Amino acid sequence: MKEVIEAANANWPGAMSFEEYKALSVRFADEGKTSGLDQSASMVEYSRLNAHRLKRIDKTVALNTSTVEELSAIKETQTWIVFSETWCGDAAQNMPILAKMAAVNPLIDFKVLLRDEHPDLMKHFLTNGGKSIPKLAAFNEKNELLFTWGPRPEAAQEMVMDYKHSPEPKKPYTEFVVEVQKWYAKDKGQSIQQEFI
């Protein structure tokens, strides 16, 4: 894996800052587009919703004192690479928090890669065999993997796994997604911060 990362790490081609990702999300929403391979009307609509969600959460989310203290204590350079796509509801909920956490410490370099544009890298960071996003991979200055996180806080992940494994007939996926978004609204970014601490 280290060799793959080193080969990719020539300034991480295609990587963007969180601000660039946010701007891309807004531009795609305005143009009726989405990122990724699936350009269906439903994915375009998800991107439109997520552009608004991303901006709102970025403005309203606050980090806990303990989160800031822990991140401030990091003394070595880290690069946080997050795989994402603009249509992903979990990404819209978590990316602003991840970016704010990274911004606490100037030693943390936060970069976003679009998953479908980087399949050779993404295949190293699967979740249960799938390309679930957002997926964060943190590296030290020697390009050694420090940790991964994602695609969502553990409580939300349990909801998703329970839904996937529940017997048929089950509620429509669109209804389930609303439940997950309500969970995020109630959690207010607390779970992801606690997991990082």
PDB file of N, CA, C and O in Angstrom, residues 18-19 21-22 25 50-63 71 80 82 84 88-104 110 112 134 149 184 188-189 192-193:
ATOM      1  N   PHE A  18     -11.253  21.539   0.882  1.00  0.00           N
ATOM      2  CA  PHE A  18     -12.669  21.490   1.222  1.00  0.00           C
ATOM      3  C   PHE A  18     -13.417  22.652   0.581  1.00  0.00           C
ATOM      4  O   PHE A  18     -14.532  22.484   0.087  1.00  0.00           O
ATOM      5  N   GLU A  19     -12.806  23.828   0.552  1.00  0.00           N
ATOM      6  CA  GLU A  19     -13.462  24.978  -0.069  1.00  0.00           C
ATOM      7  C   GLU A  19     -13.699  24.737  -1.558  1.00  0.00           C
ATOM      8  O   GLU A  19     -14.751  25.105  -2.099  1.00  0.00           O
ATOM      9  N   TYR A  21     -14.058  21.770  -2.933  1.00  0.00           N
ATOM     10  CA  TYR A  21     -15.108  20.748  -2.986  1.00  0.00           C
ATOM     11  C   TYR A  21     -16.489  21.381  -2.789  1.00  0.00           C
ATOM     12  O   TYR A  21     -17.444  21.059  -3.493  1.00  0.00           O
ATOM     13  N   LYS A  22     -16.583  22.279  -1.832  1.00  0.00           N
ATOM     14  CA  LYS A  22     -17.842  22.976  -1.571  1.00  0.00           C
ATOM     15  C   LYS A  22     -18.270  23.776  -2.810  1.00  0.00           C
ATOM     16  O   LYS A  22     -19.442  23.752  -3.203  1.00  0.00           O
ATOM     17  N   SER A  25     -19.547  21.471  -5.446  1.00  0.00           N
ATOM     18  CA  SER A  25     -20.888  21.021  -5.090  1.00  0.00           C
ATOM     19  C   SER A  25     -21.940  22.063  -5.479  1.00  0.00           C
ATOM     20  O   SER A  25     -22.976  21.731  -6.071  1.00  0.00           O
ATOM     21  N   ASN A  50     -27.613  18.179  -1.314  1.00  0.00           N
ATOM     22  CA  ASN A  50     -26.385  18.138  -0.521  1.00  0.00           C
ATOM     23  C   ASN A  50     -25.587  19.428  -0.595  1.00  0.00           C
ATOM     24  O   ASN A  50     -24.890  19.774   0.355  1.00  0.00           O
ATOM     25  N   ALA A  51     -25.694  20.148  -1.690  1.00  0.00           N
ATOM     26  CA  ALA A  51     -24.999  21.438  -1.782  1.00  0.00           C
ATOM     27  C   ALA A  51     -25.517  22.382  -0.705  1.00  0.00           C
ATOM     28  O   ALA A  51     -24.741  23.069  -0.025  1.00  0.00           O
ATOM     29  N   HIS A  52     -26.830  22.392  -0.509  1.00  0.00           N
ATOM     30  CA  HIS A  52     -27.435  23.231   0.539  1.00  0.00           C
ATOM     31  C   HIS A  52     -27.086  22.708   1.927  1.00  0.00           C
ATOM     32  O   HIS A  52     -26.760  23.474   2.835  1.00  0.00           O
ATOM     33  N   ARG A  53     -27.145  21.398   2.074  1.00  0.00           N
ATOM     34  CA  ARG A  53     -26.842  20.766   3.360  1.00  0.00           C
ATOM     35  C   ARG A  53     -25.388  21.051   3.759  1.00  0.00           C
ATOM     36  O   ARG A  53     -25.103  21.384   4.905  1.00  0.00           O
ATOM     37  N   LEU A  54     -24.492  20.915   2.808  1.00  0.00           N
ATOM     38  CA  LEU A  54     -23.061  21.132   3.056  1.00  0.00           C
ATOM     39  C   LEU A  54     -22.801  22.549   3.549  1.00  0.00           C
ATOM     40  O   LEU A  54     -22.099  22.760   4.544  1.00  0.00           O
ATOM     41  N   LYS A  55     -23.401  23.541   2.883  1.00  0.00           N
ATOM     42  CA  LYS A  55     -23.210  24.939   3.288  1.00  0.00           C
ATOM     43  C   LYS A  55     -23.808  25.201   4.669  1.00  0.00           C
ATOM     44  O   LYS A  55     -23.198  25.871   5.500  1.00  0.00           O
ATOM     45  N   ARG A  56     -25.003  24.659   4.913  1.00  0.00           N
ATOM     46  CA  ARG A  56     -25.677  24.887   6.197  1.00  0.00           C
ATOM     47  C   ARG A  56     -24.874  24.285   7.349  1.00  0.00           C
ATOM     48  O   ARG A  56     -24.636  24.933   8.367  1.00  0.00           O
ATOM     49  N   ILE A  57     -24.434  23.057   7.176  1.00  0.00           N
ATOM     50  CA  ILE A  57     -23.693  22.390   8.252  1.00  0.00           C
ATOM     51  C   ILE A  57     -22.349  23.074   8.468  1.00  0.00           C
ATOM     52  O   ILE A  57     -21.906  23.243   9.611  1.00  0.00           O
ATOM     53  N   ASP A  58     -21.712  23.486   7.394  1.00  0.00           N
ATOM     54  CA  ASP A  58     -20.430  24.183   7.518  1.00  0.00           C
ATOM     55  C   ASP A  58     -20.574  25.462   8.337  1.00  0.00           C
ATOM     56  O   ASP A  58     -19.689  25.817   9.116  1.00  0.00           O
ATOM     57  N   LYS A  59     -21.706  26.140   8.190  1.00  0.00           N
ATOM     58  CA  LYS A  59     -21.936  27.386   8.937  1.00  0.00           C
ATOM     59  C   LYS A  59     -22.318  27.140  10.386  1.00  0.00           C
ATOM     60  O   LYS A  59     -22.040  27.967  11.256  1.00  0.00           O
ATOM     61  N   THR A  60     -22.992  26.026  10.663  1.00  0.00           N
ATOM     62  CA  THR A  60     -23.586  25.850  11.991  1.00  0.00           C
ATOM     63  C   THR A  60     -22.838  24.903  12.917  1.00  0.00           C
ATOM     64  O   THR A  60     -23.008  24.984  14.131  1.00  0.00           O
ATOM     65  N   VAL A  61     -22.029  24.012  12.384  1.00  0.00           N
ATOM     66  CA  VAL A  61     -21.380  23.013  13.240  1.00  0.00           C
ATOM     67  C   VAL A  61     -20.289  23.662  14.099  1.00  0.00           C
ATOM     68  O   VAL A  61     -19.589  24.576  13.656  1.00  0.00           O
ATOM     69  N   ALA A  62     -20.213  23.203  15.326  1.00  0.00           N
ATOM     70  CA  ALA A  62     -19.180  23.706  16.250  1.00  0.00           C
ATOM     71  C   ALA A  62     -18.424  22.524  16.828  1.00  0.00           C
ATOM     72  O   ALA A  62     -19.005  21.475  17.123  1.00  0.00           O
ATOM     73  N   LEU A  63     -17.133  22.715  16.989  1.00  0.00           N
ATOM     74  CA  LEU A  63     -16.307  21.663  17.583  1.00  0.00           C
ATOM     75  C   LEU A  63     -16.307  21.790  19.098  1.00  0.00           C
ATOM     76  O   LEU A  63     -16.334  22.885  19.643  1.00  0.00           O
ATOM     77  N   LEU A  71      -6.889  17.609  18.872  1.00  0.00           N
ATOM     78  CA  LEU A  71      -6.309  17.878  17.557  1.00  0.00           C
ATOM     79  C   LEU A  71      -5.139  18.855  17.656  1.00  0.00           C
ATOM     80  O   LEU A  71      -4.159  18.727  16.911  1.00  0.00           O
ATOM     81  N   TRP A  80      -4.783  14.204   5.559  1.00  0.00           N
ATOM     82  CA  TRP A  80      -6.077  13.531   5.596  1.00  0.00           C
ATOM     83  C   TRP A  80      -6.667  13.574   4.190  1.00  0.00           C
ATOM     84  O   TRP A  80      -6.990  14.651   3.682  1.00  0.00           O
ATOM     85  N   VAL A  82      -9.803  12.460   1.939  1.00  0.00           N
ATOM     86  CA  VAL A  82     -11.189  12.014   2.052  1.00  0.00           C
ATOM     87  C   VAL A  82     -11.733  11.744   0.656  1.00  0.00           C
ATOM     88  O   VAL A  82     -11.733  12.619  -0.203  1.00  0.00           O
ATOM     89  N   SER A  84     -14.868  11.159  -1.686  1.00  0.00           N
ATOM     90  CA  SER A  84     -16.242  11.635  -1.600  1.00  0.00           C
ATOM     91  C   SER A  84     -16.836  11.770  -2.990  1.00  0.00           C
ATOM     92  O   SER A  84     -16.159  11.574  -3.997  1.00  0.00           O
ATOM     93  N   CYS A  88     -23.460  12.273  -2.290  1.00  0.00           N
ATOM     94  CA  CYS A  88     -23.481  11.447  -1.078  1.00  0.00           C
ATOM     95  C   CYS A  88     -24.002  12.224   0.135  1.00  0.00           C
ATOM     96  O   CYS A  88     -23.374  13.188   0.581  1.00  0.00           O
ATOM     97  N   GLY A  89     -25.136  11.780   0.675  1.00  0.00           N
ATOM     98  CA  GLY A  89     -25.726  12.432   1.841  1.00  0.00           C
ATOM     99  C   GLY A  89     -24.854  12.340   3.081  1.00  0.00           C
ATOM    100  O   GLY A  89     -24.765  13.286   3.864  1.00  0.00           O
ATOM    101  N   ASP A  90     -24.187  11.206   3.276  1.00  0.00           N
ATOM    102  CA  ASP A  90     -23.283  11.071   4.417  1.00  0.00           C
ATOM    103  C   ASP A  90     -22.098  12.022   4.282  1.00  0.00           C
ATOM    104  O   ASP A  90     -21.626  12.578   5.276  1.00  0.00           O
ATOM    105  N   ALA A  91     -21.628  12.220   3.070  1.00  0.00           N
ATOM    106  CA  ALA A  91     -20.524  13.153   2.853  1.00  0.00           C
ATOM    107  C   ALA A  91     -20.958  14.578   3.196  1.00  0.00           C
ATOM    108  O   ALA A  91     -20.221  15.317   3.856  1.00  0.00           O
ATOM    109  N   ALA A  92     -22.155  14.947   2.774  1.00  0.00           N
ATOM    110  CA  ALA A  92     -22.632  16.305   3.068  1.00  0.00           C
ATOM    111  C   ALA A  92     -22.723  16.537   4.569  1.00  0.00           C
ATOM    112  O   ALA A  92     -22.446  17.632   5.053  1.00  0.00           O
ATOM    113  N   GLN A  93     -23.085  15.508   5.313  1.00  0.00           N
ATOM    114  CA  GLN A  93     -23.201  15.640   6.763  1.00  0.00           C
ATOM    115  C   GLN A  93     -21.839  15.657   7.458  1.00  0.00           C
ATOM    116  O   GLN A  93     -21.658  16.353   8.460  1.00  0.00           O
ATOM    117  N   ASN A  94     -20.884  14.904   6.949  1.00  0.00           N
ATOM    118  CA  ASN A  94     -19.620  14.702   7.673  1.00  0.00           C
ATOM    119  C   ASN A  94     -18.439  15.533   7.177  1.00  0.00           C
ATOM    120  O   ASN A  94     -17.546  15.857   7.954  1.00  0.00           O
ATOM    121  N   MET A  95     -18.425  15.867   5.908  1.00  0.00           N
ATOM    122  CA  MET A  95     -17.281  16.606   5.352  1.00  0.00           C
ATOM    123  C   MET A  95     -17.031  17.939   6.066  1.00  0.00           C
ATOM    124  O   MET A  95     -15.879  18.264   6.374  1.00  0.00           O
ATOM    125  N   PRO A  96     -18.065  18.752   6.357  1.00  0.00           N
ATOM    126  CA  PRO A  96     -17.787  20.021   7.045  1.00  0.00           C
ATOM    127  C   PRO A  96     -17.139  19.810   8.413  1.00  0.00           C
ATOM    128  O   PRO A  96     -16.265  20.583   8.810  1.00  0.00           O
ATOM    129  N   ILE A  97     -17.542  18.762   9.114  1.00  0.00           N
ATOM    130  CA  ILE A  97     -16.972  18.488  10.435  1.00  0.00           C
ATOM    131  C   ILE A  97     -15.528  18.020  10.294  1.00  0.00           C
ATOM    132  O   ILE A  97     -14.641  18.482  11.022  1.00  0.00           O
ATOM    133  N   LEU A  98     -15.287  17.115   9.353  1.00  0.00           N
ATOM    134  CA  LEU A  98     -13.916  16.643   9.122  1.00  0.00           C
ATOM    135  C   LEU A  98     -12.999  17.812   8.756  1.00  0.00           C
ATOM    136  O   LEU A  98     -11.880  17.918   9.259  1.00  0.00           O
ATOM    137  N   ALA A  99     -13.492  18.695   7.888  1.00  0.00           N
ATOM    138  CA  ALA A  99     -12.682  19.845   7.462  1.00  0.00           C
ATOM    139  C   ALA A  99     -12.402  20.789   8.631  1.00  0.00           C
ATOM    140  O   ALA A  99     -11.275  21.286   8.773  1.00  0.00           O
ATOM    141  N   LYS A 100     -13.407  21.031   9.474  1.00  0.00           N
ATOM    142  CA  LYS A 100     -13.194  21.899  10.637  1.00  0.00           C
ATOM    143  C   LYS A 100     -12.195  21.280  11.602  1.00  0.00           C
ATOM    144  O   LYS A 100     -11.366  21.980  12.184  1.00  0.00           O
ATOM    145  N   MET A 101     -12.263  19.967  11.778  1.00  0.00           N
ATOM    146  CA  MET A 101     -11.317  19.304  12.668  1.00  0.00           C
ATOM    147  C   MET A 101      -9.898  19.439  12.121  1.00  0.00           C
ATOM    148  O   MET A 101      -8.967  19.746  12.865  1.00  0.00           O
ATOM    149  N   ALA A 102      -9.736  19.210  10.828  1.00  0.00           N
ATOM    150  CA  ALA A 102      -8.405  19.332  10.228  1.00  0.00           C
ATOM    151  C   ALA A 102      -7.872  20.753  10.346  1.00  0.00           C
ATOM    152  O   ALA A 102      -6.673  20.964  10.570  1.00  0.00           O
ATOM    153  N   ALA A 103      -8.751  21.739  10.224  1.00  0.00           N
ATOM    154  CA  ALA A 103      -8.334  23.141  10.256  1.00  0.00           C
ATOM    155  C   ALA A 103      -7.835  23.585  11.628  1.00  0.00           C
ATOM    156  O   ALA A 103      -7.170  24.615  11.740  1.00  0.00           O
ATOM    157  N   VAL A 104      -8.130  22.824  12.664  1.00  0.00           N
ATOM    158  CA  VAL A 104      -7.669  23.163  14.017  1.00  0.00           C
ATOM    159  C   VAL A 104      -6.149  23.195  14.082  1.00  0.00           C
ATOM    160  O   VAL A 104      -5.566  24.037  14.770  1.00  0.00           O
ATOM    161  N   PHE A 110      -5.697  18.773   4.674  1.00  0.00           N
ATOM    162  CA  PHE A 110      -6.975  18.141   4.331  1.00  0.00           C
ATOM    163  C   PHE A 110      -7.181  18.205   2.830  1.00  0.00           C
ATOM    164  O   PHE A 110      -7.169  19.282   2.246  1.00  0.00           O
ATOM    165  N   VAL A 112      -9.483  16.413  -0.629  1.00  0.00           N
ATOM    166  CA  VAL A 112     -10.635  15.634  -1.069  1.00  0.00           C
ATOM    167  C   VAL A 112     -10.340  15.061  -2.446  1.00  0.00           C
ATOM    168  O   VAL A 112      -9.869  15.768  -3.338  1.00  0.00           O
ATOM    169  N   PRO A 134     -18.358   9.080   2.793  1.00  0.00           N
ATOM    170  CA  PRO A 134     -16.969   9.522   2.731  1.00  0.00           C
ATOM    171  C   PRO A 134     -16.056   8.547   3.473  1.00  0.00           C
ATOM    172  O   PRO A 134     -16.448   7.923   4.452  1.00  0.00           O
ATOM    173  N   TRP A 149     -11.241   6.371   8.699  1.00  0.00           N
ATOM    174  CA  TRP A 149     -12.554   6.620   9.299  1.00  0.00           C
ATOM    175  C   TRP A 149     -13.580   6.665   8.182  1.00  0.00           C
ATOM    176  O   TRP A 149     -13.310   7.149   7.090  1.00  0.00           O
ATOM    177  N   TYR A 184     -28.661  12.470  11.975  1.00  0.00           N
ATOM    178  CA  TYR A 184     -27.578  13.456  11.862  1.00  0.00           C
ATOM    179  C   TYR A 184     -27.989  14.793  12.472  1.00  0.00           C
ATOM    180  O   TYR A 184     -27.207  15.422  13.190  1.00  0.00           O
ATOM    181  N   LYS A 188     -25.837  16.392  15.698  1.00  0.00           N
ATOM    182  CA  LYS A 188     -25.109  17.660  15.566  1.00  0.00           C
ATOM    183  C   LYS A 188     -23.576  17.499  15.564  1.00  0.00           C
ATOM    184  O   LYS A 188     -22.844  18.324  16.108  1.00  0.00           O
ATOM    185  N   GLY A 189     -23.104  16.428  14.953  1.00  0.00           N
ATOM    186  CA  GLY A 189     -21.652  16.245  14.816  1.00  0.00           C
ATOM    187  C   GLY A 189     -20.945  15.762  16.063  1.00  0.00           C
ATOM    188  O   GLY A 189     -19.712  15.746  16.099  1.00  0.00           O
ATOM    189  N   ILE A 192     -19.115  11.885  15.554  1.00  0.00           N
ATOM    190  CA  ILE A 192     -17.867  11.839  14.781  1.00  0.00           C
ATOM    191  C   ILE A 192     -16.715  12.425  15.593  1.00  0.00           C
ATOM    192  O   ILE A 192     -15.605  11.896  15.587  1.00  0.00           O
ATOM    193  N   GLN A 193     -16.975  13.484  16.335  1.00  0.00           N
ATOM    194  CA  GLN A 193     -15.911  14.076  17.156  1.00  0.00           C
ATOM    195  C   GLN A 193     -15.460  13.107  18.239  1.00  0.00           C
ATOM    196  O   GLN A 193     -14.261  12.936  18.472  1.00  0.00           O
TER     197      GLN A 193
END
